[in-house]
Amino acid sequence: MKRRDFVGGLAAAAGLAACAQEENDCQDTGATSAETFEWSCVTSWPPKFPGLGMAPENLATRIEAASGGRLKIRVYGGGELVPALEVFDAVSRGTVEMGHGASYYHKGKVDAAQFFTAIPFGMTNMELNGWLYYGGGLELYRELYEPFNLVPLPTGNTGVQMGGWFNREINSIDDLKGLKMRIPGLGGEVLRRAGGTPVTLPGAEIFTALQTGAIDATEWVGPYNDASFGLHKAARYYYYPGWQEPGPGLETIINTTAWESLPPDLQEIVNVTAQAITTDMAAEYTHGNAMSLTQLEADPNVEIRPFPDEVLRLLRSITKEVVDELMAADPASAKIGKAYFEFLEKASANSRLSELAFLRARDL
Ligand code: CA
């Protein structure tokens, strides 16, 4: 939806007068465009949920402020306008202009999209950002979504997640057998091959499913978001690390027609704000996880445990099988996966002697 704004029209007239004095540089900026835009943004998150749900809210608020009100975006929680996991279709069809969610929810429609959220045992937050913004990842992301009439913008990342909440102990690989667990994306397929039963549920349904015993375990995010859902009241064992999601990137998707209707300066405001939200979310989760972990550690009903190494080794080797099959079956996954793993190999070598070595040294 867009409409002429007559106040804006006056401002544009004033702007054009200023341009006449400077002679040049004014034609292409779009900075004096009179048009205002009113968009809707559907999301996969509970409304205003800490971190995940606030990212699109903050995106909308900051874009409106930065654009002087020329682009107003109304944000809807999952299920308010369209179901939480139907964001991709709604924006692709143009039912709404914008969406916010995670690209691995599109598994089955566009399998290669999973590389842009998280690959089990794959890239961390900063590694993924390095690949997307400087390593050609974002170009591949755009190319993948183009046939769906969508423009993707990375917008947020939760950092390394936790392995999840379990109502039974995981002491060996046998304990994964028969485990019914909420775990989306490739991680879910890995669990299936390890003998478990993966389930995909939107966040809002997790607590009840775990509490009623409909599932035995769930991964969600990390201390900050998990405590918000009260998952520590529905399961005793909290395992780490989040092998399934080492630094999942979130996305904004914009209908291509809506995107192309924006003047260049508004497009740049949207781009820059989305990137700012990614940085902001990393700061928010670093703080929020630290606060919530303290709370969970003090809870006598919670036991925080590492997964046994043999479990992680098995999950890692199954991950390789699953990813190899995905890349063999789907040309887009082959192309994107090749680029992803080429960068991951170099990034891992660097992370090993920087982040990893430093964090070990700090705890000596
Ligand atoms: Ca997760």
PDB file of N, CA, C and O in Angstrom, residues 15 17 31 35 69-70 78 116 120-121 136 159 170 203 237 264 268 274 280 310 321 335 341 346-347 355 362:
ATOM      1  N   GLY A  15      13.037  20.634  -1.227  1.00  0.00           N
ATOM      2  CA  GLY A  15      14.273  19.916  -1.532  1.00  0.00           C
ATOM      3  C   GLY A  15      14.747  20.208  -2.934  1.00  0.00           C
ATOM      4  O   GLY A  15      15.930  20.442  -3.172  1.00  0.00           O
ATOM      5  N   ALA A  17      14.186  22.861  -4.609  1.00  0.00           N
ATOM      6  CA  ALA A  17      14.713  24.226  -4.647  1.00  0.00           C
ATOM      7  C   ALA A  17      16.168  24.234  -4.177  1.00  0.00           C
ATOM      8  O   ALA A  17      17.019  24.891  -4.761  1.00  0.00           O
ATOM      9  N   ALA A  31      16.159  11.241  -2.199  1.00  0.00           N
ATOM     10  CA  ALA A  31      16.005  11.753  -0.837  1.00  0.00           C
ATOM     11  C   ALA A  31      14.824  12.706  -0.704  1.00  0.00           C
ATOM     12  O   ALA A  31      14.333  12.937   0.380  1.00  0.00           O
ATOM     13  N   GLU A  35       6.757  10.199  -1.735  1.00  0.00           N
ATOM     14  CA  GLU A  35       5.899   9.059  -1.464  1.00  0.00           C
ATOM     15  C   GLU A  35       6.112   8.477  -0.071  1.00  0.00           C
ATOM     16  O   GLU A  35       7.232   8.384   0.411  1.00  0.00           O
ATOM     17  N   GLY A  69       9.356   8.770   8.734  1.00  0.00           N
ATOM     18  CA  GLY A  69       7.959   8.345   8.589  1.00  0.00           C
ATOM     19  C   GLY A  69       7.545   7.995   7.169  1.00  0.00           C
ATOM     20  O   GLY A  69       6.374   7.716   6.913  1.00  0.00           O
ATOM     21  N   ARG A  70       8.507   7.965   6.246  1.00  0.00           N
ATOM     22  CA  ARG A  70       8.128   7.658   4.850  1.00  0.00           C
ATOM     23  C   ARG A  70       7.888   6.172   4.630  1.00  0.00           C
ATOM     24  O   ARG A  70       7.188   5.795   3.699  1.00  0.00           O
ATOM     25  N   GLY A  78       3.325 -14.398  14.774  1.00  0.00           N
ATOM     26  CA  GLY A  78       2.916 -15.618  14.082  1.00  0.00           C
ATOM     27  C   GLY A  78       1.468 -15.949  14.404  1.00  0.00           C
ATOM     28  O   GLY A  78       1.073 -15.936  15.564  1.00  0.00           O
ATOM     29  N   PHE A 116      21.396 -20.758   4.973  1.00  0.00           N
ATOM     30  CA  PHE A 116      21.428 -19.360   5.416  1.00  0.00           C
ATOM     31  C   PHE A 116      20.911 -19.185   6.846  1.00  0.00           C
ATOM     32  O   PHE A 116      21.008 -18.106   7.413  1.00  0.00           O
ATOM     33  N   PRO A 120      24.030 -27.872  11.075  1.00  0.00           N
ATOM     34  CA  PRO A 120      24.596 -28.472  12.286  1.00  0.00           C
ATOM     35  C   PRO A 120      26.129 -28.534  12.185  1.00  0.00           C
ATOM     36  O   PRO A 120      26.663 -28.853  11.110  1.00  0.00           O
ATOM     37  N   PHE A 121      26.793 -28.205  13.254  1.00  0.00           N
ATOM     38  CA  PHE A 121      28.263 -28.186  13.306  1.00  0.00           C
ATOM     39  C   PHE A 121      28.866 -27.218  12.279  1.00  0.00           C
ATOM     40  O   PHE A 121      30.024 -27.336  11.898  1.00  0.00           O
ATOM     41  N   GLY A 136      30.485 -13.562  -0.422  1.00  0.00           N
ATOM     42  CA  GLY A 136      29.616 -13.924  -1.548  1.00  0.00           C
ATOM     43  C   GLY A 136      28.339 -14.652  -1.146  1.00  0.00           C
ATOM     44  O   GLY A 136      27.501 -14.970  -1.998  1.00  0.00           O
ATOM     45  N   GLY A 159      23.301 -16.389  17.938  1.00  0.00           N
ATOM     46  CA  GLY A 159      24.549 -16.930  18.474  1.00  0.00           C
ATOM     47  C   GLY A 159      24.395 -18.425  18.749  1.00  0.00           C
ATOM     48  O   GLY A 159      23.369 -19.021  18.420  1.00  0.00           O
ATOM     49  N   ILE A 170      20.700 -38.079  28.651  1.00  0.00           N
ATOM     50  CA  ILE A 170      21.378 -38.531  27.427  1.00  0.00           C
ATOM     51  C   ILE A 170      22.804 -38.918  27.833  1.00  0.00           C
ATOM     52  O   ILE A 170      23.689 -38.075  27.918  1.00  0.00           O
ATOM     53  N   GLY A 203       7.458 -21.884  17.963  1.00  0.00           N
ATOM     54  CA  GLY A 203       7.850 -21.640  19.348  1.00  0.00           C
ATOM     55  C   GLY A 203       6.689 -21.650  20.336  1.00  0.00           C
ATOM     56  O   GLY A 203       6.789 -22.233  21.423  1.00  0.00           O
ATOM     57  N   TYR A 237      16.606 -31.638  32.358  1.00  0.00           N
ATOM     58  CA  TYR A 237      17.991 -31.665  31.856  1.00  0.00           C
ATOM     59  C   TYR A 237      18.173 -30.669  30.721  1.00  0.00           C
ATOM     60  O   TYR A 237      17.435 -30.701  29.727  1.00  0.00           O
ATOM     61  N   PRO A 264      15.739   4.548  -3.925  1.00  0.00           N
ATOM     62  CA  PRO A 264      17.024   4.013  -3.462  1.00  0.00           C
ATOM     63  C   PRO A 264      17.376   4.386  -2.023  1.00  0.00           C
ATOM     64  O   PRO A 264      17.968   3.580  -1.318  1.00  0.00           O
ATOM     65  N   GLU A 268      18.176   1.714   0.990  1.00  0.00           N
ATOM     66  CA  GLU A 268      19.419   1.731   1.769  1.00  0.00           C
ATOM     67  C   GLU A 268      19.123   1.798   3.268  1.00  0.00           C
ATOM     68  O   GLU A 268      19.808   1.168   4.075  1.00  0.00           O
ATOM     69  N   ALA A 274      18.565  -3.365   8.770  1.00  0.00           N
ATOM     70  CA  ALA A 274      18.572  -4.822   8.947  1.00  0.00           C
ATOM     71  C   ALA A 274      19.933  -5.288   9.459  1.00  0.00           C
ATOM     72  O   ALA A 274      20.026  -6.109  10.376  1.00  0.00           O
ATOM     73  N   ASP A 280      22.789  -5.710  16.795  1.00  0.00           N
ATOM     74  CA  ASP A 280      22.063  -5.426  18.026  1.00  0.00           C
ATOM     75  C   ASP A 280      21.615  -6.721  18.703  1.00  0.00           C
ATOM     76  O   ASP A 280      21.695  -6.862  19.917  1.00  0.00           O
ATOM     77  N   GLU A 310      30.739 -38.962  22.680  1.00  0.00           N
ATOM     78  CA  GLU A 310      30.363 -39.988  21.694  1.00  0.00           C
ATOM     79  C   GLU A 310      29.051 -39.617  20.997  1.00  0.00           C
ATOM     80  O   GLU A 310      28.853 -39.934  19.823  1.00  0.00           O
ATOM     81  N   GLU A 321      26.714 -36.987   6.376  1.00  0.00           N
ATOM     82  CA  GLU A 321      25.900 -37.800   5.457  1.00  0.00           C
ATOM     83  C   GLU A 321      24.696 -37.009   4.939  1.00  0.00           C
ATOM     84  O   GLU A 321      24.412 -37.003   3.743  1.00  0.00           O
ATOM     85  N   LYS A 335      25.553 -25.963  -5.061  1.00  0.00           N
ATOM     86  CA  LYS A 335      26.285 -24.728  -5.326  1.00  0.00           C
ATOM     87  C   LYS A 335      26.511 -23.917  -4.040  1.00  0.00           C
ATOM     88  O   LYS A 335      27.628 -23.471  -3.751  1.00  0.00           O
ATOM     89  N   PHE A 341      30.935 -24.474   2.633  1.00  0.00           N
ATOM     90  CA  PHE A 341      31.973 -25.291   3.271  1.00  0.00           C
ATOM     91  C   PHE A 341      33.390 -24.826   2.928  1.00  0.00           C
ATOM     92  O   PHE A 341      34.301 -24.988   3.728  1.00  0.00           O
ATOM     93  N   LYS A 346      38.125 -22.394   6.030  1.00  0.00           N
ATOM     94  CA  LYS A 346      39.075 -21.306   6.325  1.00  0.00           C
ATOM     95  C   LYS A 346      38.709 -20.608   7.636  1.00  0.00           C
ATOM     96  O   LYS A 346      39.573 -20.266   8.445  1.00  0.00           O
ATOM     97  N   ALA A 347      37.414 -20.382   7.828  1.00  0.00           N
ATOM     98  CA  ALA A 347      36.971 -19.686   9.040  1.00  0.00           C
ATOM     99  C   ALA A 347      37.265 -20.517  10.285  1.00  0.00           C
ATOM    100  O   ALA A 347      37.646 -19.977  11.325  1.00  0.00           O
ATOM    101  N   GLU A 355      39.105 -17.302  18.745  1.00  0.00           N
ATOM    102  CA  GLU A 355      38.043 -17.454  19.760  1.00  0.00           C
ATOM    103  C   GLU A 355      38.276 -18.677  20.654  1.00  0.00           C
ATOM    104  O   GLU A 355      38.267 -18.573  21.878  1.00  0.00           O
ATOM    105  N   ARG A 362      41.386 -18.185  28.800  1.00  0.00           N
ATOM    106  CA  ARG A 362      40.758 -17.372  29.836  1.00  0.00           C
ATOM    107  C   ARG A 362      40.309 -18.222  31.027  1.00  0.00           C
ATOM    108  O   ARG A 362      40.199 -17.732  32.136  1.00  0.00           O
TER     109      ARG A 362
END
